[in-house]
Structures are given as structure tokens and as C-alpha cells.
Amino acid sequence: GGKLMIKKLEDLIAKVKGSPKKRLVVACAEDPHTIEAIARAQGEGLVEVIVVGNQEKITKVAREHGVSSTFHQVIDEVDTKKALSLAVKLVREGEGDILMKGLVTTPDYMRAILNKESGLVPPGGLLSHVTVIEVPAYPKLLVVSDVAVLVLPDLEQKVKMLGYAIEVAQSLGIENPYAYLISSAETVSEKVPSTVDGALIKVMAERGQIKGAKVEGPVGIDIAISKESAEIKGFKGEGAGAADILIFPNIEAANIFYKTCTIFGGAKLAAMVTGALAPCILTSRGDSELSKFYSIGLAALLVGMRNNRK
């Protein structure tokens, strides 16, 4: 249907406001950045917030930063590990739609999600991090993977990563996204394994094994995001210079790309971990309150689309 394509993260927020509220469960919500983001998300009507953690500290930090601490529900648990597993349990049992990390370490957070008995990963599931980047120099949003979780994805993992990225792009109203498998060149060579993966995944898409996107690969980053470069190099692939999705060969490349966009390019971002029973927000301490806020919006948008498809 005539879905509006979201080209700015701010527009994503507007879209979420118009849909039924999702429940956000926050593990150990004691740090100021988290509290500011969730207070704003609740205040602007994006989500209903359930916080699990040290109630006294949460109230104190909220007061110190001049934000409301009246959340939909506050579950007082001073023990960090217990608070985290309780937050995961609420999402696992369907009491919450989205999980968010507060003042817990990333390894602990990931361990709780991955736990075979009590975690959130379905059988055969693969956790993959998806970042949506708004770069002022680019006319639309970029869906990028994987900057934070999968270190050196193999072919099968890249196919799953691509699937999640396609779903996120579709939730942004990008009906048939251009997906690019990034490498250092367009020529396929065994010496550069990511070029082989890129070529195979393109063939898989052509044979209908990957649905919902127009897939190109392997390509250098310039061809994916610069029409001029694509023309100079005579690259004829669909959507050249207008990629919606970038799948990187490894965590180093993806991480360098996103941090460079942020620091040199003044990019804004939203991010989450996909592949679990619910979107899991994993922002780093260095991330601004704004990117945490946008991440909540992105996760809510994805949940909304999934609910509509049921």
C-alpha cells in the first residue's frame, strides 16, 4: 500500500506516535541518559515504560535531571543481575514488547538475552545488530549491519543479517529496498572472501532465496552511496549510489563506517539487536540521549509492523 517512506529519524517518531503504544521494559534504568530517553519516550506517547531496577536511585537521578519518574510501572530490584533477568522474563512472557539496556554491561545484557533456558532467542535464531543512520549528506536513511554484535559473519549469517535489515527497511516504509553487500571491490576473488559471499548472496536473491529487496554485491562503498562513482566506474547494478541497506563484511568495517559517519558526517542514529523474540535496544554509553530516544522509536515501529502482519 502507499506507505510513506521515512527519510529522517524525526519522521519515524511521528509515525510511531500515530500507532498503539508498545510496552518498553528497561533493565537497570539508573543512568541519566537512559532515564532522560525513556522519560521523553513516555512523555511523547511512544511507549509505556516498565522500569526494573533500584527505585530509589531511579527517582533520585530523574529528579536531578529534571525529568519525570512516573513510569507506567516501576519494579524495585536493587540487585543488578536479578533486575536484568526479571526484565528479560517480562519480555519473554509477553508482558513487554521491547527490551532496553540501562546500567548493565553489554556482555551481561547479551548473556541474559542468549541464555538457553531463560533468554529471548528462538531456536535457530541469530542475534544481529541493525543501525539506522541519518547522514546529512545522504538523501535518505541507511540501514547498516553489523556494527556491534557479529564479528565475522559467514555466508549463512550474512543472509540472516540481510533478512533482518530488509525487515527494518520495510518498517521504515521502504517497500523494496536496495541492499548492497559491501567489500573492497566489485571483482570476485577468493583472496577477498567477502567478494565471494557478496556474489553468492546476489545469486541467491536472483533465484528467489532472499525476498523483499533488490540485492547487489560485491561492491565498494562508493558505488553503493555515490551515483557519480557508480557512473564513472560504469556500474550498471540497480540502485547504484542509492543504497538503502549496507551489509558489511565484518564488525571492524561496519563499526568504522558508523563512527566515521557520526563524527565526521554529523550523523544521527537509531539501533537495536534483532533476531530475538523482541527487539532489544543496545546503545553504548557514548550514545546520546537522542539516539536512545530514536532507538526506542525504531523498535516500536518494528513491533508495530510485525503485529500488523500477524
Coordinates of C-alpha atoms in Angstrom, one line a residue:
G1 CA 0.0 0.0 0.0
G2 CA 1.0 3.7 -0.3
K3 CA 3.3 3.7 2.7
L4 CA 5.2 6.8 3.3
M5 CA 9.0 6.3 3.1
I6 CA 10.7 7.7 6.2
K7 CA 13.8 9.7 5.2
K8 CA 14.6 11.2 8.6
L9 CA 14.6 9.8 12.1
E10 CA 12.4 12.6 13.3
D11 CA 9.7 11.4 10.9
L12 CA 10.0 7.9 12.4
I13 CA 8.9 9.4 15.7
A14 CA 5.8 11.0 14.1
K15 CA 4.8 7.6 12.6
V16 CA 5.1 5.8 16.0
K17 CA 3.0 8.4 17.8
G18 CA 0.1 7.6 15.5
S19 CA 0.1 3.9 16.5
P20 CA -0.9 1.9 19.6
K21 CA 1.6 2.2 22.4
K22 CA 4.1 -0.6 22.9
R23 CA 5.5 -1.7 26.2
L24 CA 9.2 -1.0 26.8
V25 CA 10.9 -2.9 29.6
V26 CA 14.1 -1.3 30.8
A27 CA 16.7 -3.3 32.8
C28 CA 18.5 -1.3 35.5
A29 CA 17.3 2.1 34.4
E30 CA 19.5 4.1 36.8
D31 CA 21.7 6.1 34.5
P32 CA 20.8 9.6 33.4
H33 CA 21.0 9.0 29.6
T34 CA 18.6 6.1 29.9
I35 CA 16.2 7.9 32.2
E36 CA 16.1 11.0 30.0
A37 CA 15.4 8.9 26.9
I38 CA 12.7 6.8 28.4
A39 CA 11.0 9.8 30.2
R40 CA 10.9 11.6 26.8
A41 CA 9.6 8.5 25.0
Q42 CA 6.9 8.0 27.5
G43 CA 6.1 11.7 27.7
E44 CA 5.8 11.9 23.9
G45 CA 3.5 8.9 23.8
L46 CA 5.8 6.5 22.0
V47 CA 5.7 3.7 24.7
E48 CA 4.5 2.6 28.1
V49 CA 7.6 2.2 30.2
I50 CA 8.2 -0.6 32.7
V51 CA 11.4 0.0 34.7
V52 CA 13.2 -2.7 36.6
G53 CA 15.9 -1.6 39.0
N54 CA 16.8 0.4 42.1
Q55 CA 13.7 2.5 42.6
E56 CA 15.4 5.0 45.0
K57 CA 18.2 5.7 42.6
I58 CA 15.9 5.9 39.6
T59 CA 13.8 8.5 41.3
K60 CA 16.8 10.4 42.5
V61 CA 18.5 10.5 39.1
A62 CA 15.3 11.6 37.4
R63 CA 14.8 14.4 39.9
E64 CA 18.5 15.6 39.5
H65 CA 17.9 15.7 35.7
G66 CA 14.6 17.4 35.9
V67 CA 12.6 14.6 34.2
S68 CA 9.5 12.7 35.3
S69 CA 9.9 9.4 37.1
T70 CA 6.3 8.5 36.9
F71 CA 6.5 5.5 34.7
H72 CA 3.8 3.0 33.7
Q73 CA 5.3 0.6 36.2
V74 CA 8.4 0.5 38.5
I75 CA 9.7 -2.8 39.8
D76 CA 12.1 -2.3 42.6
E77 CA 15.1 -4.6 42.4
V78 CA 18.5 -3.4 43.7
D79 CA 20.4 -6.5 42.6
T80 CA 21.6 -5.8 39.0
K81 CA 21.7 -9.4 37.8
K82 CA 18.2 -10.1 39.3
A83 CA 16.8 -6.9 37.7
L84 CA 18.2 -7.9 34.3
S85 CA 16.8 -11.4 34.4
L86 CA 13.5 -10.1 35.6
A87 CA 13.3 -7.6 32.7
V88 CA 14.2 -10.4 30.2
K89 CA 11.5 -12.7 31.8
L90 CA 8.8 -10.0 31.4
V91 CA 9.6 -9.7 27.7
R92 CA 9.8 -13.5 27.3
E93 CA 6.4 -13.9 28.8
G94 CA 4.8 -11.3 26.6
E95 CA 4.5 -8.6 29.3
G96 CA 6.7 -6.3 27.3
D97 CA 7.3 -5.7 23.5
I98 CA 10.8 -4.2 23.7
L99 CA 13.8 -4.8 25.9
M100 CA 16.2 -2.0 26.7
K101 CA 19.6 -1.9 28.4
G102 CA 20.2 0.6 31.2
L103 CA 23.1 0.5 33.6
V104 CA 24.3 -3.1 32.9
T105 CA 27.4 -4.1 30.8
T106 CA 26.9 -5.2 27.3
P107 CA 28.3 -8.7 27.9
D108 CA 25.8 -9.3 30.8
Y109 CA 22.9 -7.9 28.7
M110 CA 23.8 -10.2 25.8
R111 CA 24.3 -13.2 28.1
A112 CA 20.8 -12.7 29.5
I113 CA 19.2 -12.5 26.1
L114 CA 21.2 -15.5 24.8
N115 CA 20.5 -17.7 27.9
K116 CA 19.2 -21.1 26.5
E117 CA 16.7 -21.6 29.4
S118 CA 15.5 -18.1 30.2
G119 CA 16.6 -15.9 27.3
L120 CA 14.9 -14.4 24.2
V121 CA 16.5 -16.2 21.2
P122 CA 14.2 -18.6 19.4
P123 CA 15.6 -22.0 18.1
G124 CA 17.8 -21.3 15.0
G125 CA 17.7 -17.6 15.8
L126 CA 20.7 -15.4 15.3
L127 CA 21.2 -12.1 17.1
S128 CA 22.3 -9.3 14.8
H129 CA 22.7 -5.6 15.4
V130 CA 20.9 -3.2 13.0
T131 CA 21.7 0.5 12.9
V132 CA 19.7 3.1 11.1
I133 CA 21.9 6.1 10.2
E134 CA 20.8 9.5 9.1
V135 CA 23.7 11.2 7.4
P136 CA 23.1 14.9 6.4
A137 CA 24.9 14.3 3.1
Y138 CA 22.7 11.4 2.0
P139 CA 19.1 11.9 0.9
K140 CA 17.6 9.0 2.9
L141 CA 18.2 6.7 5.8
L142 CA 20.8 3.9 5.7
V143 CA 20.1 0.5 7.3
V144 CA 23.5 -0.9 8.3
S145 CA 24.7 -4.2 9.8
D146 CA 26.6 -5.4 11.8
V147 CA 28.4 -2.7 13.8
A148 CA 28.3 -4.3 17.3
V149 CA 27.4 -8.0 17.6
L150 CA 28.5 -10.3 14.8
V151 CA 32.3 -10.2 14.5
L152 CA 33.0 -12.1 11.3
P153 CA 29.7 -13.3 9.8
D154 CA 29.8 -16.3 7.5
L155 CA 27.6 -16.7 4.4
E156 CA 24.6 -18.1 6.3
Q157 CA 24.8 -15.4 9.0
K158 CA 25.0 -12.7 6.3
V159 CA 21.8 -14.0 4.8
K160 CA 20.1 -13.8 8.2
M161 CA 21.5 -10.3 8.8
L162 CA 20.2 -9.2 5.4
G163 CA 16.8 -10.6 6.3
Y164 CA 16.6 -8.5 9.5
A165 CA 17.9 -5.4 7.7
I166 CA 15.2 -5.9 5.0
E167 CA 12.5 -6.1 7.7
V168 CA 13.8 -2.9 9.3
A169 CA 13.9 -1.1 6.0
Q170 CA 10.3 -2.2 5.3
S171 CA 9.2 -0.9 8.7
L172 CA 10.6 2.5 7.5
G173 CA 8.3 2.3 4.5
I174 CA 11.0 1.3 2.1
E175 CA 9.0 -1.2 0.1
N176 CA 11.7 -2.9 -2.0
P177 CA 15.0 -1.7 -0.6
Y178 CA 18.3 -1.7 -2.5
A179 CA 20.6 -3.9 -0.5
Y180 CA 24.3 -3.8 -1.1
L181 CA 26.9 -6.3 0.1
I182 CA 30.0 -4.2 0.8
S183 CA 33.5 -5.2 0.0
S184 CA 36.7 -3.6 -1.2
A185 CA 36.0 -4.2 -4.9
E186 CA 33.5 -5.4 -7.4
T187 CA 35.7 -8.2 -8.8
V188 CA 35.2 -11.6 -7.2
S189 CA 38.3 -13.2 -5.9
E190 CA 39.0 -16.0 -3.4
K191 CA 41.7 -13.8 -1.9
V192 CA 38.9 -11.5 -0.6
P193 CA 36.3 -13.8 0.9
S194 CA 33.7 -11.1 1.3
T195 CA 33.6 -10.7 -2.6
V196 CA 32.7 -14.4 -2.9
D197 CA 29.9 -14.1 -0.2
G198 CA 28.6 -11.0 -2.0
A199 CA 28.4 -12.7 -5.3
L200 CA 26.7 -15.8 -3.9
I201 CA 24.1 -13.7 -2.0
K202 CA 23.3 -11.8 -5.2
V203 CA 22.7 -15.1 -7.0
M204 CA 20.6 -16.4 -4.1
A205 CA 18.4 -13.2 -4.3
E206 CA 18.1 -13.7 -8.1
R207 CA 16.9 -17.2 -7.5
G208 CA 14.2 -16.1 -5.0
Q209 CA 16.0 -17.4 -1.9
I210 CA 16.1 -13.9 -0.5
K211 CA 12.9 -11.9 -0.8
G212 CA 11.9 -8.3 -0.3
A213 CA 14.9 -6.5 -1.6
K214 CA 17.0 -5.8 -4.7
V215 CA 20.3 -7.2 -3.9
E216 CA 23.7 -6.2 -5.3
G217 CA 27.2 -7.4 -4.4
P218 CA 30.1 -7.4 -4.0
V219 CA 30.6 -3.7 -4.3
G220 CA 32.9 -1.0 -2.9
I221 CA 31.1 1.5 -0.6
D222 CA 31.5 4.3 -3.2
I223 CA 29.3 2.5 -5.7
A224 CA 26.6 1.9 -3.1
I225 CA 26.3 5.5 -1.9
S226 CA 27.6 7.7 -4.7
K227 CA 25.8 7.8 -8.1
E228 CA 28.8 9.7 -9.5
S229 CA 31.2 6.9 -8.6
A230 CA 28.9 4.3 -10.0
E231 CA 28.7 6.2 -13.3
I232 CA 32.4 6.7 -13.5
K233 CA 33.0 3.0 -12.9
G234 CA 30.3 2.0 -15.3
F235 CA 28.5 0.0 -12.7
K236 CA 25.1 -1.0 -14.0
G237 CA 23.5 -2.6 -10.9
E238 CA 20.1 -1.5 -9.7
G239 CA 20.0 1.4 -7.2
A240 CA 23.7 2.2 -7.7
G241 CA 24.5 5.2 -5.5
A242 CA 21.1 4.9 -3.8
A243 CA 21.6 2.0 -1.4
D244 CA 19.1 1.6 1.5
I245 CA 20.9 -1.3 3.1
L246 CA 24.6 -1.8 3.6
I247 CA 25.8 -5.2 4.8
F248 CA 29.5 -5.1 5.8
P249 CA 32.0 -7.9 5.6
N250 CA 33.0 -7.7 9.3
I251 CA 32.5 -5.8 12.5
E252 CA 35.6 -3.6 12.1
A253 CA 34.5 -2.3 8.7
A254 CA 30.9 -1.6 9.9
N255 CA 32.0 -0.1 13.2
I256 CA 34.5 2.2 11.5
F257 CA 31.8 3.3 8.9
Y258 CA 29.2 4.2 11.5
K259 CA 31.6 6.0 13.9
T260 CA 33.1 8.0 11.0
C261 CA 29.6 9.0 9.8
T262 CA 28.8 10.2 13.3
I263 CA 32.0 12.1 14.0
F264 CA 32.9 13.5 10.6
G265 CA 29.4 13.4 9.0
G266 CA 27.3 14.6 11.9
A267 CA 25.1 11.6 11.5
K268 CA 22.3 10.7 13.9
L269 CA 21.3 7.1 14.6
A270 CA 18.9 4.6 16.0
A271 CA 19.9 1.0 16.7
M272 CA 18.7 -2.3 18.1
V273 CA 19.5 -6.0 18.2
T274 CA 17.2 -8.1 16.0
G275 CA 16.8 -11.9 15.9
A276 CA 15.4 -12.2 19.5
L277 CA 11.7 -12.7 20.4
A278 CA 11.5 -8.9 20.7
P279 CA 13.7 -6.0 19.6
C280 CA 16.5 -5.4 22.2
I281 CA 17.9 -1.9 22.4
L282 CA 21.6 -1.9 23.0
T283 CA 23.1 1.5 22.9
S284 CA 26.6 2.3 24.1
R285 CA 27.4 4.7 27.0
G286 CA 28.8 7.2 24.5
D287 CA 25.5 7.3 22.6
S288 CA 23.4 10.5 23.1
E289 CA 20.0 10.6 24.8
L290 CA 18.7 11.4 21.3
S291 CA 20.0 8.2 19.7
K292 CA 18.5 6.2 22.6
F293 CA 15.2 8.0 22.1
Y294 CA 15.3 7.3 18.3
S295 CA 16.2 3.7 19.0
I296 CA 13.0 3.3 21.2
G297 CA 11.0 4.7 18.2
L298 CA 12.7 2.3 15.7
A299 CA 12.0 -0.7 17.9
A300 CA 8.3 0.3 18.4
L301 CA 8.0 0.8 14.6
L302 CA 9.3 -2.8 14.0
V303 CA 6.9 -4.3 16.6
G304 CA 4.0 -2.4 15.1
M305 CA 4.8 -3.8 11.6
R306 CA 5.1 -7.3 13.0
N307 CA 1.8 -7.0 14.8
N308 CA 0.1 -5.8 11.6
R309 CA 1.4 -8.8 9.7
K310 CA 0.1 -11.3 12.2

